Short mmCIF file of C-alpha atoms in Angstrom, two decimals:
data_model
loop_
_atom_site.label_atom_id
_atom_site.label_comp_id
_atom_site.label_asym_id
_atom_site.label_seq_id
_atom_site.Cartn_x
_atom_site.Cartn_y
_atom_site.Cartn_z
CA MET A 1 -4.49 -60.27 -68.83
CA SER A 2 -5.84 -58.92 -65.54
CA LEU A 3 -3.25 -60.90 -63.53
CA ASP A 4 -0.52 -59.31 -65.69
CA ARG A 5 -2.00 -55.90 -64.94
CA ALA A 6 -2.19 -56.67 -61.21
CA LEU A 7 1.44 -57.81 -61.12
CA GLY A 8 2.44 -54.69 -63.05
CA GLU A 9 0.73 -52.52 -60.43
CA VAL A 10 2.63 -54.33 -57.67
CA LEU A 11 5.93 -53.87 -59.50
CA GLU A 12 5.15 -50.18 -60.10
CA GLY A 13 4.57 -49.66 -56.38
CA ARG A 14 0.80 -49.12 -56.49
CA TRP A 15 0.25 -52.02 -54.08
CA VAL A 16 2.30 -53.39 -51.18
CA LEU A 17 2.08 -57.12 -50.42
CA THR A 18 2.46 -58.35 -46.84
CA THR A 19 1.10 -60.81 -44.28
CA ARG A 20 -0.56 -60.55 -40.90
CA THR A 21 -0.41 -63.27 -38.30
CA ALA A 22 -3.18 -63.54 -35.71
CA PRO A 23 -2.44 -64.62 -32.12
CA ASP A 24 -3.69 -68.12 -32.99
CA GLY A 25 -1.14 -68.38 -35.81
CA THR A 26 -3.56 -67.83 -38.70
CA VAL A 27 -1.83 -66.02 -41.55
CA THR A 28 -3.73 -63.52 -43.71
CA TYR A 29 -2.22 -62.29 -46.96
CA VAL A 30 -2.73 -58.58 -47.59
CA ALA A 31 -2.35 -56.15 -50.48
CA HIS A 32 -2.63 -52.52 -49.44
CA ARG A 33 -1.90 -49.12 -50.89
CA PRO A 34 1.53 -47.70 -50.04
CA PRO A 35 1.78 -45.08 -47.28
CA GLY A 36 1.37 -41.54 -48.57
CA ARG A 37 -0.33 -42.67 -51.77
CA SER A 38 -1.99 -39.87 -53.71
CA GLY A 39 -4.14 -41.03 -56.57
CA PRO A 40 -7.70 -41.94 -57.41
CA GLY A 41 -9.57 -44.14 -54.98
CA ASP A 42 -9.20 -44.97 -51.32
CA ALA A 43 -5.63 -44.44 -50.07
CA PHE A 44 -6.29 -46.90 -47.22
CA GLU A 45 -7.79 -49.66 -49.37
CA GLU A 46 -6.64 -53.19 -48.68
CA ILE A 47 -7.43 -56.61 -50.04
CA THR A 48 -7.13 -59.67 -47.80
CA ALA A 49 -7.12 -63.39 -48.52
CA PRO A 50 -6.42 -66.67 -46.72
CA ASP A 51 -3.71 -67.74 -49.22
CA THR A 52 -1.55 -66.35 -52.01
CA ALA A 53 -3.66 -67.81 -54.82
CA ALA A 54 -6.78 -66.11 -53.48
CA LEU A 55 -4.88 -62.85 -53.01
CA ARG A 56 -3.67 -62.94 -56.63
CA ALA A 57 -7.22 -63.60 -57.84
CA ARG A 58 -8.71 -60.80 -55.72
CA LEU A 59 -6.02 -58.33 -56.74
CA ALA A 60 -6.51 -59.24 -60.42
CA GLN A 61 -10.27 -58.74 -60.03
CA ARG A 62 -9.67 -55.37 -58.34
CA CYS A 63 -7.32 -54.23 -61.12
CA ARG A 64 -9.80 -55.37 -63.77
CA ARG A 65 -12.37 -53.08 -62.13
CA ASP A 66 -10.02 -50.11 -62.69
CA ALA A 67 -9.29 -50.95 -66.34
#
């Protein structure tokens, strides 16, 4: 259920998903709050992971914390 909630938050615009590539080519997957966000919590919060599966798991865990 928490993954469904996390995906719902992405679809509703509460999180933005993107990637960052380091100079050595390492890709980091990132979920961050949208610019100009006004709501509870840290407006500059971001979650990072080495792959998409880990990002989904971390985002689901984060959303479960808010439930």
